[in-house]
PDB file of C-alpha atoms in Angstrom:
ATOM      1  CA  MET A   1     126.110 -85.609 -75.254  1.00 77.00           C
ATOM      2  CA  ALA A   2     129.753 -84.587 -74.920  1.00 87.00           C
ATOM      3  CA  LYS A   3     131.784 -83.274 -72.008  1.00 90.00           C
ATOM      4  CA  ILE A   4     133.306 -79.953 -73.021  1.00 94.00           C
ATOM      5  CA  LEU A   5     135.802 -77.787 -71.142  1.00 94.00           C
ATOM      6  CA  ALA A   6     135.859 -74.049 -71.896  1.00 94.00           C
ATOM      7  CA  ILE A   7     138.806 -72.008 -70.583  1.00 93.00           C
ATOM      8  CA  ASP A   8     138.670 -68.220 -70.856  1.00 92.00           C
ATOM      9  CA  ASP A   9     139.375 -65.315 -68.526  1.00 88.00           C
ATOM     10  CA  ASP A  10     136.211 -63.548 -69.787  1.00 90.00           C
ATOM     11  CA  ALA A  11     133.307 -64.634 -67.563  1.00 92.00           C
ATOM     12  CA  ALA A  12     130.712 -63.237 -70.001  1.00 93.00           C
ATOM     13  CA  ILE A  13     132.009 -65.409 -72.844  1.00 92.00           C
ATOM     14  CA  LEU A  14     132.016 -68.448 -70.579  1.00 93.00           C
ATOM     15  CA  ARG A  15     128.370 -67.830 -69.637  1.00 93.00           C
ATOM     16  CA  LEU A  16     127.431 -67.537 -73.310  1.00 93.00           C
ATOM     17  CA  ILE A  17     129.255 -70.750 -74.211  1.00 92.00           C
ATOM     18  CA  ARG A  18     127.717 -72.635 -71.298  1.00 93.00           C
ATOM     19  CA  LYS A  19     124.214 -71.501 -72.281  1.00 93.00           C
ATOM     20  CA  MET A  20     124.687 -72.371 -75.955  1.00 91.00           C
ATOM     21  CA  LEU A  21     126.235 -75.796 -75.400  1.00 91.00           C
ATOM     22  CA  SER A  22     123.807 -76.729 -72.629  1.00 91.00           C
ATOM     23  CA  LEU A  23     120.964 -76.194 -75.100  1.00 90.00           C
ATOM     24  CA  LYS A  24     122.691 -78.805 -77.268  1.00 87.00           C
ATOM     25  CA  LYS A  25     122.594 -81.184 -74.275  1.00 88.00           C
ATOM     26  CA  HIS A  26     126.350 -81.079 -73.741  1.00 91.00           C
ATOM     27  CA  GLU A  27     127.900 -81.167 -70.266  1.00 91.00           C
ATOM     28  CA  VAL A  28     129.942 -77.996 -69.960  1.00 94.00           C
ATOM     29  CA  THR A  29     132.658 -77.030 -67.491  1.00 93.00           C
ATOM     30  CA  THR A  30     133.861 -73.417 -67.578  1.00 93.00           C
ATOM     31  CA  LEU A  31     137.124 -72.291 -65.988  1.00 90.00           C
ATOM     32  CA  GLN A  32     139.140 -69.090 -65.936  1.00 88.00           C
ATOM     33  CA  SER A  33     142.328 -70.974 -65.051  1.00 82.00           C
ATOM     34  CA  ILE A  34     143.571 -74.583 -65.187  1.00 79.00           C
ATOM     35  CA  LYS A  35     146.534 -74.066 -62.893  1.00 75.00           C
ATOM     36  CA  ASP A  36     145.906 -77.106 -60.694  1.00 71.00           C
ATOM     37  CA  MET A  37     144.102 -79.384 -63.152  1.00 76.00           C
ATOM     38  CA  THR A  38     145.627 -82.844 -63.631  1.00 75.00           C
ATOM     39  CA  ILE A  39     146.033 -84.703 -66.903  1.00 73.00           C
ATOM     40  CA  GLU A  40     143.620 -87.327 -65.599  1.00 74.00           C
ATOM     41  CA  GLU A  41     140.969 -84.635 -65.171  1.00 81.00           C
ATOM     42  CA  LEU A  42     141.601 -83.207 -68.646  1.00 82.00           C
ATOM     43  CA  ASN A  43     141.201 -86.647 -70.196  1.00 79.00           C
ATOM     44  CA  GLN A  44     137.593 -86.775 -68.997  1.00 84.00           C
ATOM     45  CA  TYR A  45     136.594 -84.253 -71.664  1.00 89.00           C
ATOM     46  CA  HIS A  46     135.761 -84.815 -75.315  1.00 90.00           C
ATOM     47  CA  LEU A  47     136.746 -81.320 -76.490  1.00 93.00           C
ATOM     48  CA  ILE A  48     138.486 -78.227 -75.095  1.00 94.00           C
ATOM     49  CA  LEU A  49     137.836 -74.572 -75.961  1.00 94.00           C
ATOM     50  CA  LEU A  50     140.890 -72.497 -75.063  1.00 93.00           C
ATOM     51  CA  ASP A  51     141.551 -68.762 -74.981  1.00 93.00           C
ATOM     52  CA  VAL A  52     145.043 -67.616 -75.952  1.00 90.00           C
ATOM     53  CA  MET A  53     145.532 -64.463 -73.890  1.00 87.00           C
ATOM     54  CA  MET A  54     145.179 -65.935 -70.414  1.00 82.00           C
ATOM     55  CA  PRO A  55     146.238 -63.970 -67.305  1.00 76.00           C
ATOM     56  CA  ASP A  56     148.364 -66.731 -65.724  1.00 75.00           C
ATOM     57  CA  GLU A  57     149.912 -68.305 -68.799  1.00 77.00           C
ATOM     58  CA  ASP A  58     149.805 -67.973 -72.559  1.00 86.00           C
ATOM     59  CA  GLY A  59     147.185 -70.265 -74.120  1.00 88.00           C
ATOM     60  CA  PHE A  60     149.681 -71.458 -76.713  1.00 89.00           C
ATOM     61  CA  LYS A  61     151.965 -72.758 -73.948  1.00 87.00           C
ATOM     62  CA  ILE A  62     149.019 -74.444 -72.248  1.00 87.00           C
ATOM     63  CA  CYS A  63     148.098 -76.141 -75.537  1.00 88.00           C
ATOM     64  CA  GLU A  64     151.653 -77.396 -76.038  1.00 84.00           C
ATOM     65  CA  LYS A  65     151.640 -78.996 -72.592  1.00 81.00           C
ATOM     66  CA  MET A  66     148.223 -80.531 -73.175  1.00 82.00           C
ATOM     67  CA  ARG A  67     148.985 -81.830 -76.653  1.00 79.00           C
ATOM     68  CA  SER A  68     152.022 -83.822 -75.544  1.00 72.00           C
ATOM     69  CA  LEU A  69     149.842 -85.696 -73.061  1.00 74.00           C
ATOM     70  CA  ILE A  70     146.237 -85.821 -74.313  1.00 78.00           C
ATOM     71  CA  ASP A  71     144.665 -86.510 -77.685  1.00 80.00           C
ATOM     72  CA  ILE A  72     141.341 -84.659 -77.807  1.00 85.00           C
ATOM     73  CA  PRO A  73     140.288 -81.706 -80.001  1.00 89.00           C
ATOM     74  CA  ILE A  74     141.514 -78.302 -78.826  1.00 92.00           C
ATOM     75  CA  ILE A  75     139.851 -75.243 -80.358  1.00 93.00           C
ATOM     76  CA  PHE A  76     141.396 -71.827 -79.803  1.00 92.00           C
ATOM     77  CA  MET A  77     139.064 -68.868 -79.212  1.00 91.00           C
ATOM     78  CA  THR A  78     140.967 -65.590 -79.280  1.00 88.00           C
ATOM     79  CA  ALA A  79     141.064 -61.982 -80.402  1.00 88.00           C
ATOM     80  CA  LYS A  80     144.511 -62.581 -81.926  1.00 87.00           C
ATOM     81  CA  SER A  81     143.554 -62.548 -85.598  1.00 86.00           C
ATOM     82  CA  ASP A  82     146.957 -62.077 -87.249  1.00 89.00           C
ATOM     83  CA  GLU A  83     148.084 -64.799 -89.611  1.00 88.00           C
ATOM     84  CA  SER A  84     151.201 -65.662 -87.612  1.00 89.00           C
ATOM     85  CA  SER A  85     149.126 -66.363 -84.477  1.00 89.00           C
ATOM     86  CA  ILE A  86     146.698 -68.567 -86.403  1.00 90.00           C
ATOM     87  CA  ILE A  87     149.551 -70.525 -87.975  1.00 88.00           C
ATOM     88  CA  LYS A  88     151.253 -70.901 -84.594  1.00 89.00           C
ATOM     89  CA  GLY A  89     148.059 -72.112 -82.898  1.00 89.00           C
ATOM     90  CA  LEU A  90     147.454 -74.794 -85.499  1.00 89.00           C
ATOM     91  CA  SER A  91     151.092 -75.865 -85.742  1.00 87.00           C
ATOM     92  CA  ILE A  92     151.556 -76.474 -81.994  1.00 85.00           C
ATOM     93  CA  GLY A  93     148.582 -78.823 -81.768  1.00 86.00           C
ATOM     94  CA  GLY A  94     145.399 -76.777 -81.977  1.00 89.00           C
ATOM     95  CA  ASP A  95     142.696 -78.438 -84.075  1.00 90.00           C
ATOM     96  CA  ASP A  96     140.843 -75.240 -84.934  1.00 90.00           C
ATOM     97  CA  TYR A  97     141.098 -71.474 -84.470  1.00 91.00           C
ATOM     98  CA  ILE A  98     138.125 -69.139 -83.967  1.00 90.00           C
ATOM     99  CA  VAL A  99     138.671 -65.383 -83.910  1.00 89.00           C
ATOM    100  CA  LYS A 100     136.765 -63.130 -81.503  1.00 88.00           C
ATOM    101  CA  PRO A 101     134.237 -61.633 -81.832  1.00 87.00           C
ATOM    102  CA  PHE A 102     132.673 -64.805 -83.171  1.00 86.00           C
ATOM    103  CA  SER A 103     129.260 -66.056 -84.185  1.00 87.00           C
ATOM    104  CA  ILE A 104     127.935 -68.439 -81.562  1.00 86.00           C
ATOM    105  CA  HIS A 105     126.410 -70.478 -84.398  1.00 88.00           C
ATOM    106  CA  GLU A 106     129.832 -70.829 -86.020  1.00 87.00           C
ATOM    107  CA  VAL A 107     131.337 -71.993 -82.726  1.00 89.00           C
ATOM    108  CA  ASN A 108     128.606 -74.594 -82.349  1.00 89.00           C
ATOM    109  CA  ALA A 109     129.030 -75.807 -85.936  1.00 90.00           C
ATOM    110  CA  ARG A 110     132.776 -76.233 -85.503  1.00 89.00           C
ATOM    111  CA  ILE A 111     132.347 -78.046 -82.190  1.00 91.00           C
ATOM    112  CA  GLU A 112     129.811 -80.451 -83.678  1.00 90.00           C
ATOM    113  CA  ALA A 113     132.093 -81.115 -86.661  1.00 89.00           C
ATOM    114  CA  HIS A 114     135.005 -82.046 -84.399  1.00 88.00           C
ATOM    115  CA  LEU A 115     132.806 -84.237 -82.189  1.00 87.00           C
ATOM    116  CA  ARG A 116     131.492 -86.096 -85.244  1.00 85.00           C
ATOM    117  CA  ARG A 117     135.045 -86.658 -86.428  1.00 82.00           C
ATOM    118  CA  GLU A 118     136.071 -88.012 -83.032  1.00 77.00           C
ATOM    119  CA  ALA A 119     133.063 -90.343 -82.972  1.00 70.00           C
ATOM    120  CA  ARG A 120     134.101 -92.093 -86.173  1.00 64.00           C
ATOM    121  CA  PRO A 121     135.718 -95.509 -85.742  1.00 56.00           C
ATOM    122  CA  LYS A 122     139.490 -95.107 -85.563  1.00 53.00           C
ATOM    123  CA  LYS A 123     141.546 -97.589 -87.521  1.00 52.00           C
ATOM    124  CA  GLY A 124     144.623 -99.094 -85.992  1.00 51.00           C
ATOM    125  CA  VAL A 125     144.093 -97.836 -82.447  1.00 50.00           C
ATOM    126  CA  LYS A 126     145.978-100.186 -80.139  1.00 55.00           C
ATOM    127  CA  SER A 127     144.608-101.309 -76.792  1.00 77.00           C
ATOM    128  CA  VAL A 128     147.925-102.910 -75.844  1.00 79.00           C
ATOM    129  CA  PHE A 129     151.581-101.934 -76.073  1.00 84.00           C
ATOM    130  CA  ILE A 130     154.071-104.737 -76.649  1.00 83.00           C
ATOM    131  CA  ASP A 131     157.843-104.378 -76.403  1.00 86.00           C
ATOM    132  CA  GLY A 132     159.581-107.735 -76.342  1.00 86.00           C
ATOM    133  CA  ASP A 133     158.562-109.521 -73.147  1.00 88.00           C
ATOM    134  CA  ILE A 134     156.695-106.481 -71.830  1.00 92.00           C
ATOM    135  CA  LEU A 135     152.976-106.065 -72.500  1.00 90.00           C
ATOM    136  CA  ILE A 136     151.015-103.046 -71.276  1.00 90.00           C
ATOM    137  CA  ASP A 137     147.230-103.396 -71.348  1.00 88.00           C
ATOM    138  CA  LEU A 138     146.094 -99.809 -71.946  1.00 86.00           C
ATOM    139  CA  GLU A 139     142.461-100.541 -71.138  1.00 83.00           C
ATOM    140  CA  ALA A 140     142.956-102.647 -68.008  1.00 86.00           C
ATOM    141  CA  LYS A 141     145.910-100.467 -66.921  1.00 89.00           C
ATOM    142  CA  LYS A 142     148.093-103.504 -66.239  1.00 90.00           C
ATOM    143  CA  VAL A 143     151.686-104.432 -67.004  1.00 94.00           C
ATOM    144  CA  MET A 144     152.584-108.016 -67.893  1.00 92.00           C
ATOM    145  CA  ILE A 145     156.181-109.220 -68.174  1.00 93.00           C
ATOM    146  CA  LYS A 146     156.866-112.681 -69.555  1.00 87.00           C
ATOM    147  CA  GLY A 147     153.208-113.511 -68.924  1.00 86.00           C
ATOM    148  CA  GLU A 148     153.272-112.435 -65.281  1.00 90.00           C
ATOM    149  CA  GLU A 149     151.415-109.377 -64.001  1.00 91.00           C
ATOM    150  CA  VAL A 150     153.655-106.850 -62.266  1.00 93.00           C
ATOM    151  CA  SER A 151     152.125-104.901 -59.398  1.00 90.00           C
ATOM    152  CA  PHE A 152     152.439-101.142 -59.854  1.00 90.00           C
ATOM    153  CA  THR A 153     150.729 -98.312 -58.024  1.00 85.00           C
ATOM    154  CA  LYS A 154     148.511 -96.051 -60.113  1.00 84.00           C
ATOM    155  CA  THR A 155     151.247 -93.437 -60.339  1.00 84.00           C
ATOM    156  CA  GLN A 156     153.930 -95.968 -61.256  1.00 88.00           C
ATOM    157  CA  TYR A 157     151.705 -97.389 -63.984  1.00 91.00           C
ATOM    158  CA  LYS A 158     151.078 -93.933 -65.453  1.00 89.00           C
ATOM    159  CA  ILE A 159     154.813 -93.230 -65.582  1.00 92.00           C
ATOM    160  CA  CYS A 160     155.430 -96.607 -67.212  1.00 94.00           C
ATOM    161  CA  GLU A 161     152.720 -96.004 -69.809  1.00 92.00           C
ATOM    162  CA  LEU A 162     153.944 -92.489 -70.602  1.00 92.00           C
ATOM    163  CA  LEU A 163     157.524 -93.598 -71.241  1.00 94.00           C
ATOM    164  CA  ALA A 164     156.594 -96.779 -73.113  1.00 92.00           C
ATOM    165  CA  LEU A 165     154.090 -95.162 -75.470  1.00 88.00           C
ATOM    166  CA  HIS A 166     156.705 -92.550 -76.348  1.00 89.00           C
ATOM    167  CA  LYS A 167     159.542 -95.021 -76.811  1.00 88.00           C
ATOM    168  CA  GLY A 168     162.725 -93.229 -77.814  1.00 90.00           C
ATOM    169  CA  LYS A 169     161.636 -89.850 -76.434  1.00 90.00           C
ATOM    170  CA  ILE A 170     163.418 -88.285 -73.472  1.00 92.00           C
ATOM    171  CA  PHE A 171     161.227 -86.977 -70.639  1.00 92.00           C
ATOM    172  CA  SER A 172     162.582 -84.695 -67.937  1.00 92.00           C
ATOM    173  CA  LYS A 173     161.465 -85.120 -64.330  1.00 89.00           C
ATOM    174  CA  GLU A 174     159.305 -82.047 -64.834  1.00 86.00           C
ATOM    175  CA  ASP A 175     157.630 -83.550 -67.932  1.00 86.00           C
ATOM    176  CA  ILE A 176     156.798 -86.733 -66.060  1.00 88.00           C
ATOM    177  CA  TYR A 177     155.544 -84.884 -63.000  1.00 83.00           C
ATOM    178  CA  GLU A 178     153.220 -82.674 -65.051  1.00 79.00           C
ATOM    179  CA  SER A 179     151.824 -85.731 -66.822  1.00 81.00           C
ATOM    180  CA  VAL A 180     151.119 -87.682 -63.666  1.00 78.00           C
ATOM    181  CA  TYR A 181     150.111 -84.977 -61.240  1.00 69.00           C
ATOM    182  CA  SER A 182     149.314 -81.482 -62.498  1.00 52.00           C
ATOM    183  CA  ILE A 183     149.733 -79.575 -65.695  1.00 51.00           C
ATOM    184  CA  GLU A 184     151.273 -76.619 -63.856  1.00 49.00           C
ATOM    185  CA  SER A 185     153.058 -77.936 -60.786  1.00 47.00           C
ATOM    186  CA  ASP A 186     156.612 -77.143 -59.751  1.00 48.00           C
ATOM    187  CA  SER A 187     156.830 -78.865 -56.352  1.00 47.00           C
ATOM    188  CA  GLN A 188     157.767 -82.366 -55.206  1.00 63.00           C
ATOM    189  CA  ILE A 189     159.538 -83.122 -58.482  1.00 72.00           C
ATOM    190  CA  SER A 190     161.860 -85.428 -56.519  1.00 76.00           C
ATOM    191  CA  THR A 191     159.042 -87.963 -56.127  1.00 81.00           C
ATOM    192  CA  VAL A 192     159.487 -88.874 -59.793  1.00 87.00           C
ATOM    193  CA  VAL A 193     163.020 -90.132 -59.120  1.00 88.00           C
ATOM    194  CA  GLU A 194     161.779 -92.489 -56.410  1.00 85.00           C
ATOM    195  CA  HIS A 195     158.956 -93.815 -58.603  1.00 90.00           C
ATOM    196  CA  ILE A 196     161.409 -94.487 -61.434  1.00 93.00           C
ATOM    197  CA  ARG A 197     163.697 -96.334 -59.002  1.00 91.00           C
ATOM    198  CA  VAL A 198     160.846 -98.602 -57.877  1.00 91.00           C
ATOM    199  CA  ILE A 199     159.648 -99.228 -61.441  1.00 94.00           C
ATOM    200  CA  ARG A 200     163.146-100.228 -62.527  1.00 95.00           C
ATOM    201  CA  LYS A 201     163.553-102.531 -59.534  1.00 94.00           C
ATOM    202  CA  LYS A 202     160.320-104.374 -60.303  1.00 94.00           C
ATOM    203  CA  ILE A 203     161.154-104.764 -63.993  1.00 96.00           C
ATOM    204  CA  ALA A 204     164.732-105.811 -63.193  1.00 96.00           C
ATOM    205  CA  GLN A 205     163.367-108.949 -61.508  1.00 95.00           C
ATOM    206  CA  PHE A 206     162.790-110.202 -65.060  1.00 95.00           C
ATOM    207  CA  ASN A 207     166.321-109.260 -66.170  1.00 95.00           C
ATOM    208  CA  LEU A 208     164.998-106.345 -68.219  1.00 95.00           C
ATOM    209  CA  ALA A 209     165.936-102.667 -68.130  1.00 95.00           C
ATOM    210  CA  PRO A 210     163.942-100.660 -70.701  1.00 96.00           C
ATOM    211  CA  ILE A 211     164.191 -97.331 -68.838  1.00 96.00           C
ATOM    212  CA  SER A 212     167.515 -95.527 -69.164  1.00 96.00           C
ATOM    213  CA  THR A 213     168.773 -92.314 -67.597  1.00 95.00           C
ATOM    214  CA  VAL A 214     170.009 -89.575 -69.899  1.00 94.00           C
ATOM    215  CA  TRP A 215     172.232 -87.755 -67.427  1.00 92.00           C
ATOM    216  CA  GLY A 216     171.312 -84.139 -66.902  1.00 90.00           C
ATOM    217  CA  VAL A 217     168.253 -84.476 -69.138  1.00 92.00           C
ATOM    218  CA  GLY A 218     165.788 -87.127 -68.011  1.00 93.00           C
ATOM    219  CA  TYR A 219     164.560 -90.645 -68.739  1.00 96.00           C
ATOM    220  CA  ILE A 220     163.897 -92.647 -71.885  1.00 95.00           C
ATOM    221  CA  TRP A 221     162.246 -95.982 -72.725  1.00 95.00           C
ATOM    222  CA  GLU A 222     164.614 -97.752 -75.119  1.00 91.00           C
TER     223      GLU A 222
END
């Protein structure tokens, strides 16, 4: 059984998908908008079905935000059948592209194929991140520096993990906020600055400073 999230503004399609996948013993969540959904909530799913022409935001933009933060299959379901749209959907991080109107049997077959692929053992997947004297246990959600555990809040840890796992990439305050809190939030961005300050202070106790400020742009783990 897999947990599947279906996002579409068409309630009839969502009912059909729920009925079909429930018969396959999958746990299905259907939504017409993901405006206030957090990355933590998205990570609970094994696969996402996503419409492109959404009322609040373009599905391609939603996929781009998701793909930079989560690593689960995303299948587009859309009436946009032109070649340029298909190429765009797959190039920005979509794993598959199904054109409406579709066969429900085809949708099921594609879903099952992606779930089987995800279930295969993955070679080289790291459960820890090591950068010099800093070790991040990705399973236990802990940070060790020079063998000593550093106490971080849940939010501080998530910021640390995001920057460390994307070493060399610059993240704006908005990028970090969307990762930690909500995929579509534009308030309280200033809290990120305070969290970064505290994280740096705790790491600085070990005479280390892996997080740098790129003025006017954001933050980077170097």
